[in-house]
Coordinates of C-alpha atoms and ligand atoms in Angstrom, one line a residue:
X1 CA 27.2 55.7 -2.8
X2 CA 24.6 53.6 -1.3
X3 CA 24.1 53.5 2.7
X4 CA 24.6 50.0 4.7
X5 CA 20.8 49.0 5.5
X6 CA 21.5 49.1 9.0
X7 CA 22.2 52.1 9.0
X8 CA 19.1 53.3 7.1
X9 CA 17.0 51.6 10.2
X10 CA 19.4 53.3 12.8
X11 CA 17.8 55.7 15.1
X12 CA 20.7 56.6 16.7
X13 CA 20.9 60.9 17.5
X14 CA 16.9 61.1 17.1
X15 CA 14.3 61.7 18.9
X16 CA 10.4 60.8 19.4
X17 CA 7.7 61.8 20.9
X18 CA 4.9 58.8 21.0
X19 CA 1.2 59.7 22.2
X20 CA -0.9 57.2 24.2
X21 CA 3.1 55.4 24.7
X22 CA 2.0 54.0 28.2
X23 CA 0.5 50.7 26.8
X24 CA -0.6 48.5 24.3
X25 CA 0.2 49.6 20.5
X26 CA 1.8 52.9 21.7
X27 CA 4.3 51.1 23.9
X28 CA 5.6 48.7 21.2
X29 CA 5.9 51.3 18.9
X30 CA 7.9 52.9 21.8
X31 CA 10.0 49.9 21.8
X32 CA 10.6 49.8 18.5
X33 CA 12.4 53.0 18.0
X34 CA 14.3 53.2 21.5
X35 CA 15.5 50.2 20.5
X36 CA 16.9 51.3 17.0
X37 CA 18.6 54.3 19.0
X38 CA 15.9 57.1 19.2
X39 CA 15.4 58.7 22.9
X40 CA 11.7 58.4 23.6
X41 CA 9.2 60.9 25.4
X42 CA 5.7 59.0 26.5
X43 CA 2.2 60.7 26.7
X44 CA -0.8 59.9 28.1
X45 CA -3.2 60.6 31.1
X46 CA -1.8 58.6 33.9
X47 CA 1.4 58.9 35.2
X48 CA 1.7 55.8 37.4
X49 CA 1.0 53.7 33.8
X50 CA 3.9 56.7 32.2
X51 CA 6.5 56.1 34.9
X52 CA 6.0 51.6 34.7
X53 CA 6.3 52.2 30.7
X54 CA 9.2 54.4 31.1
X55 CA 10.8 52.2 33.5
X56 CA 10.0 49.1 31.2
X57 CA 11.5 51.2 28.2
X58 CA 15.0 51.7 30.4
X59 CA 15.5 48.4 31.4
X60 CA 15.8 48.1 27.6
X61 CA 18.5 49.7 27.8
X62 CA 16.1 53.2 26.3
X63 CA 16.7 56.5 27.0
X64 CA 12.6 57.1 27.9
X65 CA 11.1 60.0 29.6
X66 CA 6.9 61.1 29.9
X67 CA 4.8 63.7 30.2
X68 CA 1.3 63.3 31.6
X69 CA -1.6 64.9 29.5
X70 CA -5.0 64.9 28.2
X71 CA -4.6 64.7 24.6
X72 CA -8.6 66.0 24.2
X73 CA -7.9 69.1 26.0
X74 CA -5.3 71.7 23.0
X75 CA -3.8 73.8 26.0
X76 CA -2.2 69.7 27.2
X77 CA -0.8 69.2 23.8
X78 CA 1.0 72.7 23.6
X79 CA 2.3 72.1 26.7
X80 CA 3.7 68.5 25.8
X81 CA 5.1 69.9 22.6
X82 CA 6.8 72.8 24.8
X83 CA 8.2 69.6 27.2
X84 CA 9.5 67.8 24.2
X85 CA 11.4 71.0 23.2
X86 CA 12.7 71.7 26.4
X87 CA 13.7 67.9 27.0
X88 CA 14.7 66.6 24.0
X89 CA 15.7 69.7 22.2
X90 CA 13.8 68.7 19.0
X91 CA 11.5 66.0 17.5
X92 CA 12.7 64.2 14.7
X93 CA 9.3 61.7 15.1
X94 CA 5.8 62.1 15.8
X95 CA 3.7 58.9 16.4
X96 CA 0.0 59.8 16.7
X97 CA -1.1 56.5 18.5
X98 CA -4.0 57.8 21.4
X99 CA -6.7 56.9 20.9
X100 CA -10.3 55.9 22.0
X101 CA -13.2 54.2 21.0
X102 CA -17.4 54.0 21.9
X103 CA -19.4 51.2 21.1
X104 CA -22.8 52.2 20.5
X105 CA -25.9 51.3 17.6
X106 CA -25.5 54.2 15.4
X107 CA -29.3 55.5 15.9
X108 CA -28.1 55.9 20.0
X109 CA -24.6 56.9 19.7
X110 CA -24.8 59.7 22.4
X111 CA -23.2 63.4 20.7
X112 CA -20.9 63.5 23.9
X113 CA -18.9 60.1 23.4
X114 CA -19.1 61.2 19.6
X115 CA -16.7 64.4 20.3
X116 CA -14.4 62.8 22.8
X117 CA -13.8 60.1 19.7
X118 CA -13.6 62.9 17.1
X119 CA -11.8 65.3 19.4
X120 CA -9.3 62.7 20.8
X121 CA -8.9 60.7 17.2
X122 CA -8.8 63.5 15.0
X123 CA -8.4 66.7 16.4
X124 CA -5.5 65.8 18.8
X125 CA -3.8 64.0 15.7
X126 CA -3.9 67.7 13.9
X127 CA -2.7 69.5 17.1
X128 CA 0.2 67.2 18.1
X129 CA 1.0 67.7 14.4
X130 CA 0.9 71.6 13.9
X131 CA 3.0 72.0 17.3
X132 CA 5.8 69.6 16.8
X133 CA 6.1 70.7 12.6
X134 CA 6.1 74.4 13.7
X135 CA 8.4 73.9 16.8
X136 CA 10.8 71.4 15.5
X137 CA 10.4 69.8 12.2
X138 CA 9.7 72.8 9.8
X139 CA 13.0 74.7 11.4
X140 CA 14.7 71.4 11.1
X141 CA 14.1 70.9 7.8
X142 CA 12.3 67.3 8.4
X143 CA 10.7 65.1 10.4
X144 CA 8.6 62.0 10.3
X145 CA 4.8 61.2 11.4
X146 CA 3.6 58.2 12.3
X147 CA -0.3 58.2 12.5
X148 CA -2.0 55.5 13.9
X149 CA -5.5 54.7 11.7
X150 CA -7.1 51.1 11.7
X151 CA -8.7 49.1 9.3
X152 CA -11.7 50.2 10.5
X153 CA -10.6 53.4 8.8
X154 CA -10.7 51.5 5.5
X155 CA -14.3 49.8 5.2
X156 CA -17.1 49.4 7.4
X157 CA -18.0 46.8 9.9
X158 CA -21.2 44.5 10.4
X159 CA -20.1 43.4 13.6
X160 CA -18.7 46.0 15.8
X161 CA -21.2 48.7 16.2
X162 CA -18.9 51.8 16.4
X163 CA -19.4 54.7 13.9
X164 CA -17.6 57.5 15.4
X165 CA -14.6 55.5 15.8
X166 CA -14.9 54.0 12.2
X167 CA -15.2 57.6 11.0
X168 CA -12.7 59.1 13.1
X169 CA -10.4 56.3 11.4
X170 CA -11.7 57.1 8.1
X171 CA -10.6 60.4 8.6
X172 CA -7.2 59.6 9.8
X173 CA -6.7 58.2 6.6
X174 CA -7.3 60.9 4.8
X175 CA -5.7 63.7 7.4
X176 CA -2.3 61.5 6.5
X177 CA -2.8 61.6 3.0
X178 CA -3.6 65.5 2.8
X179 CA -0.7 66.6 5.2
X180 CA 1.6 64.4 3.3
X181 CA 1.0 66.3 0.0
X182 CA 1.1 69.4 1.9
X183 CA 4.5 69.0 4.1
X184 CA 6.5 66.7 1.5
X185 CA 8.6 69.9 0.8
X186 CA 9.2 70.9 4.0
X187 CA 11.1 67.1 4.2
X188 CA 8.1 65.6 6.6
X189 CA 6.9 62.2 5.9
X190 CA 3.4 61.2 6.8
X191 CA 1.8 57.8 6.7
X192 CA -0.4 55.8 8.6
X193 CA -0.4 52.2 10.2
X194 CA -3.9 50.9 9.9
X195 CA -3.6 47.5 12.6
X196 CA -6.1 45.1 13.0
X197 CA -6.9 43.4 15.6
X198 CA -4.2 43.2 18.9
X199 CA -4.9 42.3 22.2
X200 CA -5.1 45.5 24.3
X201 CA -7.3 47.4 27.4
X202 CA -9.1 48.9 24.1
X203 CA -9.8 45.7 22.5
X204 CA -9.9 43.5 25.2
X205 CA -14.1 43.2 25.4
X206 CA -14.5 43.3 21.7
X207 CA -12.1 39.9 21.3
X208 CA -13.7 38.2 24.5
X209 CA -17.4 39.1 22.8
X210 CA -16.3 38.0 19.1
X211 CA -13.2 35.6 20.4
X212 CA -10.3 35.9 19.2
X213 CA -9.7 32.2 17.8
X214 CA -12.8 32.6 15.7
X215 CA -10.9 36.5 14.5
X216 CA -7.7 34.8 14.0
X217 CA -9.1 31.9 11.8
X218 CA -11.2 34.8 9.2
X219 CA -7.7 36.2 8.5
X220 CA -5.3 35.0 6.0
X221 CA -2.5 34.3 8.1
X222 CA -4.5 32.8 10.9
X223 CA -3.5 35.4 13.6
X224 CA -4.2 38.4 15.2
X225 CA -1.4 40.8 16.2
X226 CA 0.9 40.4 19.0
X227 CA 3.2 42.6 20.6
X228 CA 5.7 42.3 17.9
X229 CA 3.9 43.2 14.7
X230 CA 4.3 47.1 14.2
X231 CA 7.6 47.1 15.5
X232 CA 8.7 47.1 11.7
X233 CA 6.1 48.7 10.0
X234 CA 6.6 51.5 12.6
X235 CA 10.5 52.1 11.9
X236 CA 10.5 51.7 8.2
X237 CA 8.2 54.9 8.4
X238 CA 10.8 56.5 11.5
X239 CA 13.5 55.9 9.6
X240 CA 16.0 56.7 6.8
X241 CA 15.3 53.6 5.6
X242 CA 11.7 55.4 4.4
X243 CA 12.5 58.9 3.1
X244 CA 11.0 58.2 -0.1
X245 CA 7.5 56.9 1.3
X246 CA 4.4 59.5 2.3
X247 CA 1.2 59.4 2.2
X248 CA 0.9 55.7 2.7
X249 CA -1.6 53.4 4.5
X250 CA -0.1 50.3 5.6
X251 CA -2.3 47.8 6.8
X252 CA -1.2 45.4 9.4
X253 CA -3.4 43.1 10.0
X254 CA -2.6 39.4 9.2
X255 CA -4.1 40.5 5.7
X256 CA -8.0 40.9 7.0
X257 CA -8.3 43.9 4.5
X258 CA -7.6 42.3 1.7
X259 CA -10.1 39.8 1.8
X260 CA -13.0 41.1 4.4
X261 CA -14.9 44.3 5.0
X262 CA -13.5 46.4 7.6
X263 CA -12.8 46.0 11.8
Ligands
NAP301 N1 -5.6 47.3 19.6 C1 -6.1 47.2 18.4 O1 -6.6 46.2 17.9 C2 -6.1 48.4 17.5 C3 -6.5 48.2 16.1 C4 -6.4 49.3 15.3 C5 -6.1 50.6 15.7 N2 -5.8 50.7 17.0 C6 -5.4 52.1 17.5 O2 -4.1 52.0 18.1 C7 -4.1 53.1 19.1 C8 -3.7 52.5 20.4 O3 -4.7 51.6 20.8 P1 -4.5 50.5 21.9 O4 -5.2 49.3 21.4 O5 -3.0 50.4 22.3 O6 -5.3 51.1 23.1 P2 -5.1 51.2 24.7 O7 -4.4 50.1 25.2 O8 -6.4 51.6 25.2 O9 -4.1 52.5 24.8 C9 -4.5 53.8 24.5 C10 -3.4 54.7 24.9 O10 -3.9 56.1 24.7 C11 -3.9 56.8 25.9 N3 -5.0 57.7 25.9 C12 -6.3 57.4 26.0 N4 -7.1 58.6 26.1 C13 -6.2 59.6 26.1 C14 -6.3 61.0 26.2 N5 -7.5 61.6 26.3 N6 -5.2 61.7 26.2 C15 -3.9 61.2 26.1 N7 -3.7 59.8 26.0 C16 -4.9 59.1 26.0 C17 -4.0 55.7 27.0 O11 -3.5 56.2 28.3 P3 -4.4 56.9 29.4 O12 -5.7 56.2 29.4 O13 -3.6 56.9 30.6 O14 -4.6 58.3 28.9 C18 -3.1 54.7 26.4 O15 -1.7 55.0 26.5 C19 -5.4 53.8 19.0 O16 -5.4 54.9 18.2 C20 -6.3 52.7 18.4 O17 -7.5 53.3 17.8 C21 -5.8 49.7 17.9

């Protein structure tokens, strides 16, 4: 008996926890979900950004809640994984979206702003991982993870000098492939959403410096993203609708991959 596609996509009864949820690419992704029926748990640093995201979420009709943390810092994430427990009782998604970048010339990238990438894009993808699988999806017998990689992750760039964030993408590539081969029998999906360009507080200098018209027309649909474009990538790989998916990279990204070199 095959299930009704709409009910493959339904979110209804689960839960998810998004990371860096108070803006930008975390907050659609947010959307996305809470709108197909999962209750939503935002992190990030700032709880005045948390509590306008939340509130953004509800008025969606979303059942959203946060938890301020500093995804950099491991004692934060257990603590946020130990929230989402007590809260929501169990996490049936993980989407690893913070993230941070540093643009620098290689030859003067300074070591410090080369661990808070590495520490913030790798490292804190691992953590939030190991705590919510051992807490809540192991037991459970499932889950899905949702990293967030870049096409930066998949070549390099000529134009935007930023090599630890290109090799902290690279990596999250690679981490999603790995822990899907590992955690397939425990019932976890992993895959990864590698965007290109969208309009965010992270991108926001980088498209006013290389404009965003001149981005848009080097990509073969003519566009960068907007604040609809993961919303579908994002709950194919939530959702019933992709239990037979892991290990996947999924670019989206107007289709700038396929034809260019990297971010
Ligand atoms: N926008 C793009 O074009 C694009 C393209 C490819 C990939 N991405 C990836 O998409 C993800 C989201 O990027 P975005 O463009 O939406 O950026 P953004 O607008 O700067 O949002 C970043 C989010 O991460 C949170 N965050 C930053 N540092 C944190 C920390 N130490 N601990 C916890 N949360 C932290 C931020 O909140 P606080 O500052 O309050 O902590 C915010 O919620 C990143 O992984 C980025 O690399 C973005």
């Amino acid at each position: 008996m095959s299930t009704p596609v709409q009910k493959l996509f339904d979110l209804t009864g689960k839960t998810a926890l998004v990371t860096g949820g108070s803006r930008g690419l975390g907050l659609q992704i947010a959307e996305s979900l809470g709108e197909a029926g999962a209750k939503i748990l935002l992190t990030s640093r700032k709880a005045a950004d948390l509590e306008e995201a939340a509130a953004h979420l509800q008025e969606r009709g979303i059942d959203a809640r946060w938890v301020a943390a500093d995804a950099s810092n491991p004692a934060d994430i257990q603590r946020v994984v130990d929230e989402a427990m007590q809260r929501l009782g169990r996490v049936d998604i993980l989407v690893n979206n913070a993230g941070a970048t540093w643009g620098a010339p290689a030859e003067d990238h300074p070591l410090e702003a080369w661990d808070k990438v590495m520490n913030l894009n790798v490292r804190s993808l691992f953590l939030f991982a190991q705590g919510v699988a051992k807490a809540s999806m192991i037991p459970n017998g499932g889950g899905r993870i949702i990293n967030i990689a870049s096409i930066a992750g998949l070549a390099g760039s000529m134009e935007v000098k930023f090599i630890a964030y290109g090799t902290s993408k690279g990596a999250v590539v690679n981490f999603t492939r790995t822990l899907a081969g590992e955690w397939g029998p425990y019932g976890i999906t992993v895959n990864a959403l590698a965007p290109g360009f969208f309009p965010s507080k992270m991108t926001r200098g980088t498209l006013e410096r290389l404009g965003s018209e001149r981005l848009a027309a080097a990509s073969p649909l003519r566009r960068i993203g907007d604040d609809d474009d993961l919303k579908g990538a994002a709950l194919l790989f939530a959702s019933a609708a992709g239990k037979h998916i892991t290990g996947q990279i999924l670019a989206v990204d107007g289709g700038v991959s396929v034809v260019h070199a990297g971010g």
